[in-house]
Short mmCIF file of C-alpha atoms in Angstrom, two decimals:
data_model
loop_
_atom_site.label_atom_id
_atom_site.label_comp_id
_atom_site.label_asym_id
_atom_site.label_seq_id
_atom_site.Cartn_x
_atom_site.Cartn_y
_atom_site.Cartn_z
CA UNK A 1 14.39 7.10 -12.83
CA UNK A 2 14.86 6.67 -9.10
CA UNK A 3 11.95 5.29 -7.13
CA UNK A 4 10.68 6.30 -3.73
CA UNK A 5 13.44 6.13 -1.14
CA UNK A 6 13.11 5.82 2.62
CA UNK A 7 15.54 6.05 5.49
CA UNK A 8 16.57 4.45 7.69
CA UNK A 9 15.84 0.88 6.61
CA UNK A 10 15.73 -0.46 10.15
CA UNK A 11 15.40 1.17 13.54
CA UNK A 12 15.29 -0.06 17.13
CA UNK A 13 13.87 2.19 19.84
CA UNK A 14 12.60 1.80 23.38
CA UNK A 15 9.22 2.72 24.77
CA UNK A 16 8.73 6.46 25.32
CA UNK A 17 11.35 7.52 22.78
CA UNK A 18 10.70 9.56 19.68
CA UNK A 19 11.52 8.60 16.09
CA UNK A 20 11.72 10.37 12.73
CA UNK A 21 11.37 8.52 9.45
CA UNK A 22 12.19 10.07 6.09
CA UNK A 23 10.86 9.69 2.58
CA UNK A 24 11.90 11.09 -0.80
CA UNK A 25 9.27 10.83 -3.53
CA UNK A 26 9.76 10.04 -7.19
CA UNK A 27 10.98 13.12 -9.04
CA UNK A 28 7.98 15.17 -10.18
CA UNK A 29 5.62 13.71 -7.61
CA UNK A 30 4.02 16.19 -5.21
CA UNK A 31 1.94 13.87 -3.03
CA UNK A 32 3.36 11.70 -0.26
CA UNK A 33 1.41 9.09 1.70
CA UNK A 34 2.40 7.21 4.84
CA UNK A 35 1.08 3.75 5.78
CA UNK A 36 1.68 1.45 8.71
CA UNK A 37 1.96 -2.31 8.20
CA UNK A 38 1.80 -3.87 11.64
CA UNK A 39 1.81 -7.62 12.13
CA UNK A 40 -1.71 -8.94 12.01
CA UNK A 41 -3.26 -5.55 11.29
CA UNK A 42 -2.63 -5.19 7.59
CA UNK A 43 -1.89 -1.91 5.87
CA UNK A 44 -3.37 1.17 7.51
CA UNK A 45 -3.35 4.69 6.07
CA UNK A 46 -1.59 7.23 8.29
CA UNK A 47 -1.13 10.59 6.54
CA UNK A 48 -1.31 12.27 3.15
CA UNK A 49 0.68 15.37 2.20
CA UNK A 50 0.32 17.32 -1.01
CA UNK A 51 2.06 20.56 -1.95
CA UNK A 52 3.34 20.95 1.61
CA UNK A 53 -0.05 20.63 3.28
CA UNK A 54 -1.59 17.79 5.28
CA UNK A 55 -4.63 16.71 3.21
CA UNK A 56 -5.93 13.71 5.12
CA UNK A 57 -5.21 11.72 8.24
CA UNK A 58 -6.00 8.16 9.22
CA UNK A 59 -7.31 6.92 12.54
CA UNK A 60 -4.09 7.35 14.51
CA UNK A 61 -3.37 9.33 17.69
CA UNK A 62 -1.83 12.83 17.52
CA UNK A 63 1.60 11.51 18.53
CA UNK A 64 1.87 10.46 14.88
CA UNK A 65 2.66 13.58 12.90
CA UNK A 66 4.66 14.66 9.92
CA UNK A 67 5.45 17.32 7.42
CA UNK A 68 6.33 17.84 3.80
CA UNK A 69 9.19 20.03 2.70
CA UNK A 70 9.37 22.41 -0.31
CA UNK A 71 11.25 19.71 -2.27
CA UNK A 72 8.27 17.37 -1.55
CA UNK A 73 10.25 15.03 0.68
CA UNK A 74 8.51 14.14 3.91
CA UNK A 75 9.11 13.15 7.52
CA UNK A 76 6.97 11.03 9.77
CA UNK A 77 7.43 11.64 13.49
CA UNK A 78 6.22 9.34 16.20
CA UNK A 79 6.41 10.56 19.80
CA UNK A 80 6.13 8.57 23.02
CA UNK A 81 6.69 5.26 21.27
CA UNK A 82 4.62 2.29 22.38
CA UNK A 83 5.29 -1.40 21.82
CA UNK A 84 2.43 -1.63 19.32
CA UNK A 85 4.12 0.96 17.11
CA UNK A 86 6.47 -1.80 15.97
CA UNK A 87 5.71 -2.11 12.27
CA UNK A 88 6.89 -1.55 8.73
CA UNK A 89 6.26 2.07 7.77
CA UNK A 90 5.72 2.54 4.08
CA UNK A 91 5.86 5.77 2.14
CA UNK A 92 4.25 6.19 -1.27
CA UNK A 93 4.23 9.03 -3.75
CA UNK A 94 2.00 10.05 -6.62
CA UNK A 95 1.94 12.89 -9.09
CA UNK A 96 -1.26 14.46 -7.74
CA UNK A 97 -4.78 13.77 -6.70
CA UNK A 98 -6.49 13.11 -9.99
CA UNK A 99 -8.86 10.24 -10.53
CA UNK A 100 -6.24 8.03 -12.12
CA UNK A 101 -3.31 8.71 -9.83
CA UNK A 102 -1.24 5.70 -8.84
CA UNK A 103 0.77 5.47 -5.65
CA UNK A 104 4.27 4.03 -5.86
CA UNK A 105 5.82 2.66 -2.71
CA UNK A 106 9.25 2.77 -1.18
CA UNK A 107 10.96 -0.20 0.50
CA UNK A 108 9.81 0.87 3.96
CA UNK A 109 11.38 1.47 7.36
CA UNK A 110 11.11 -1.38 9.82
CA UNK A 111 10.69 -0.04 13.37
CA UNK A 112 11.05 -2.23 16.42
CA UNK A 113 10.03 -0.80 19.79
CA UNK A 114 11.37 -2.64 22.84
CA UNK B 1 -16.96 3.67 4.45
CA UNK B 2 -14.80 1.91 1.90
CA UNK B 3 -13.57 -1.63 2.40
CA UNK B 4 -11.78 -4.41 0.53
CA UNK B 5 -12.15 -8.11 1.21
CA UNK B 6 -9.70 -10.70 -0.11
CA UNK B 7 -9.62 -14.44 0.23
CA UNK B 8 -7.49 -15.54 3.13
CA UNK B 9 -4.34 -17.44 2.48
CA UNK B 10 -2.05 -19.04 2.29
CA UNK B 11 -2.74 -20.28 -1.21
CA UNK B 12 -0.39 -23.11 -2.12
CA UNK B 13 -0.04 -24.13 -5.77
CA UNK B 14 2.28 -26.21 -7.87
CA UNK B 15 4.28 -24.53 -10.61
CA UNK B 16 2.26 -23.96 -13.82
CA UNK B 17 -1.07 -24.15 -11.96
CA UNK B 18 -3.86 -21.61 -12.55
CA UNK B 19 -4.19 -18.87 -9.95
CA UNK B 20 -7.26 -16.97 -8.79
CA UNK B 21 -7.26 -14.63 -5.81
CA UNK B 22 -10.69 -13.21 -5.10
CA UNK B 23 -11.21 -9.56 -4.21
CA UNK B 24 -14.45 -7.70 -3.58
CA UNK B 25 -14.93 -4.11 -2.52
CA UNK B 26 -17.38 -1.65 -1.03
CA UNK B 27 -17.10 1.98 -2.03
CA UNK B 28 -19.35 5.01 -1.97
CA UNK B 29 -17.99 6.50 -5.18
CA UNK B 30 -16.28 5.19 -8.30
CA UNK B 31 -12.93 3.94 -7.13
CA UNK B 32 -9.80 2.95 -8.95
CA UNK B 33 -8.70 -0.60 -8.20
CA UNK B 34 -5.20 -1.97 -7.76
CA UNK B 35 -3.25 -5.12 -7.09
CA UNK B 36 0.05 -4.71 -5.29
CA UNK B 37 2.60 -7.45 -4.59
CA UNK B 38 4.99 -7.65 -1.65
CA UNK B 39 7.99 -9.96 -1.88
CA UNK B 40 9.65 -11.08 1.37
CA UNK B 41 11.39 -8.24 3.17
CA UNK B 42 10.39 -5.62 0.60
CA UNK B 43 7.87 -2.83 0.11
CA UNK B 44 4.86 -2.92 -2.19
CA UNK B 45 5.13 -3.06 -5.96
CA UNK B 46 2.27 -2.08 -8.22
CA UNK B 47 1.21 -5.14 -10.20
CA UNK B 48 -1.74 -3.79 -12.17
CA UNK B 49 -4.61 -1.35 -11.99
CA UNK B 50 -8.00 -0.48 -13.49
CA UNK B 51 -9.69 2.88 -13.22
CA UNK B 52 -13.22 2.28 -14.50
CA UNK B 53 -15.80 -0.45 -14.94
CA UNK B 54 -14.93 -3.23 -17.41
CA UNK B 55 -11.29 -2.12 -17.62
CA UNK B 56 -8.81 -4.99 -17.56
CA UNK B 57 -5.44 -4.47 -15.93
CA UNK B 58 -2.61 -6.79 -16.91
CA UNK B 59 1.09 -7.20 -16.20
CA UNK B 60 3.60 -10.08 -16.12
CA UNK B 61 0.89 -12.60 -17.05
CA UNK B 62 -1.45 -11.44 -14.28
CA UNK B 63 -4.89 -10.04 -15.14
CA UNK B 64 -7.84 -8.53 -13.29
CA UNK B 65 -11.11 -7.07 -14.61
CA UNK B 66 -13.03 -4.28 -12.86
CA UNK B 67 -16.54 -5.69 -12.41
CA UNK B 68 -18.87 -3.00 -11.13
CA UNK B 69 -21.95 -5.24 -11.14
CA UNK B 70 -20.31 -7.72 -8.76
CA UNK B 71 -17.97 -5.16 -7.09
CA UNK B 72 -15.06 -7.46 -7.74
CA UNK B 73 -11.49 -7.32 -9.03
CA UNK B 74 -10.24 -10.92 -8.98
CA UNK B 75 -6.58 -11.55 -9.80
CA UNK B 76 -5.76 -14.39 -12.23
CA UNK B 77 -2.71 -15.94 -13.80
CA UNK B 78 -2.74 -18.86 -16.16
CA UNK B 79 0.52 -20.49 -15.11
CA UNK B 80 2.28 -19.52 -11.89
CA UNK B 81 6.01 -19.76 -11.27
CA UNK B 82 7.99 -20.24 -8.06
CA UNK B 83 9.10 -16.61 -8.40
CA UNK B 84 5.45 -15.50 -8.02
CA UNK B 85 5.54 -16.54 -4.35
CA UNK B 86 4.67 -13.35 -2.44
CA UNK B 87 1.83 -11.58 -0.64
CA UNK B 88 -0.77 -9.98 -2.90
CA UNK B 89 -2.85 -6.99 -1.81
CA UNK B 90 -6.02 -5.75 -3.44
CA UNK B 91 -6.67 -2.05 -2.89
CA UNK B 92 -8.96 0.77 -3.89
CA UNK B 93 -8.52 4.51 -4.15
CA UNK B 94 -11.52 6.79 -3.93
CA UNK B 95 -11.26 10.54 -4.53
CA UNK B 96 -14.39 11.02 -2.43
CA UNK B 97 -12.65 9.44 0.57
CA UNK B 98 -9.44 11.42 0.71
CA UNK B 99 -7.48 9.63 -1.98
CA UNK B 100 -5.76 7.18 0.32
CA UNK B 101 -5.56 3.49 -0.53
CA UNK B 102 -7.81 1.08 1.32
CA UNK B 103 -6.26 -2.38 1.36
CA UNK B 104 -7.52 -5.88 1.73
CA UNK B 105 -5.83 -8.11 4.27
CA UNK B 106 -3.42 -9.64 1.78
CA UNK B 107 -3.17 -13.17 0.41
CA UNK B 108 0.04 -15.14 0.69
CA UNK B 109 0.81 -17.24 -2.38
CA UNK B 110 3.27 -20.12 -2.16
CA UNK B 111 4.27 -21.83 -5.40
CA UNK B 112 6.08 -25.17 -5.13
CA UNK B 113 8.31 -26.58 -7.86
#
């Protein structure tokens, strides 16, 4: 069974640009989560999508946004990139929101903002 | 709010040594607890989990017991290998807090031959 996939693997952008990251969940999973792993800041929760709806949002500015498609894949968009957006962006999927749900992670997209 | 505290690394051990990585948590509800491992240049892999008090999660020789009385979920392994060198993250998931994972800061483990 294929795991969570993310694209692209690496990305270099300049300040002010916009970027779109993509995630495909494990087959059968309906929930997708996005996390940011910035150097020195650990893993921070960004967004949670379930059944096409945004269910929860972390403490990030509105220029971080996303969506979930009918096939449960997801995009994370970041507008007006800043240097501190340089990070590894991790996507995870789970089969729902029950008490014993486990999130499985993809390999991540490494974004460098110059 | 919820939080997870892990011992800071790096932890450096010789092969076959005993490993303990401490993890304590604060949560308003009854969270599920996880250990994830991140090898260099990769994403996170689930190592083990426990969903209720006194549960023991185990995988690949690693173990952790959900201790509600001490709000802890310490990771242990009896005999580490060089291939265990990685960063280990303790995390909790709380349905009352939006289901996202709250992570500790990570502990880097280096195992020398």
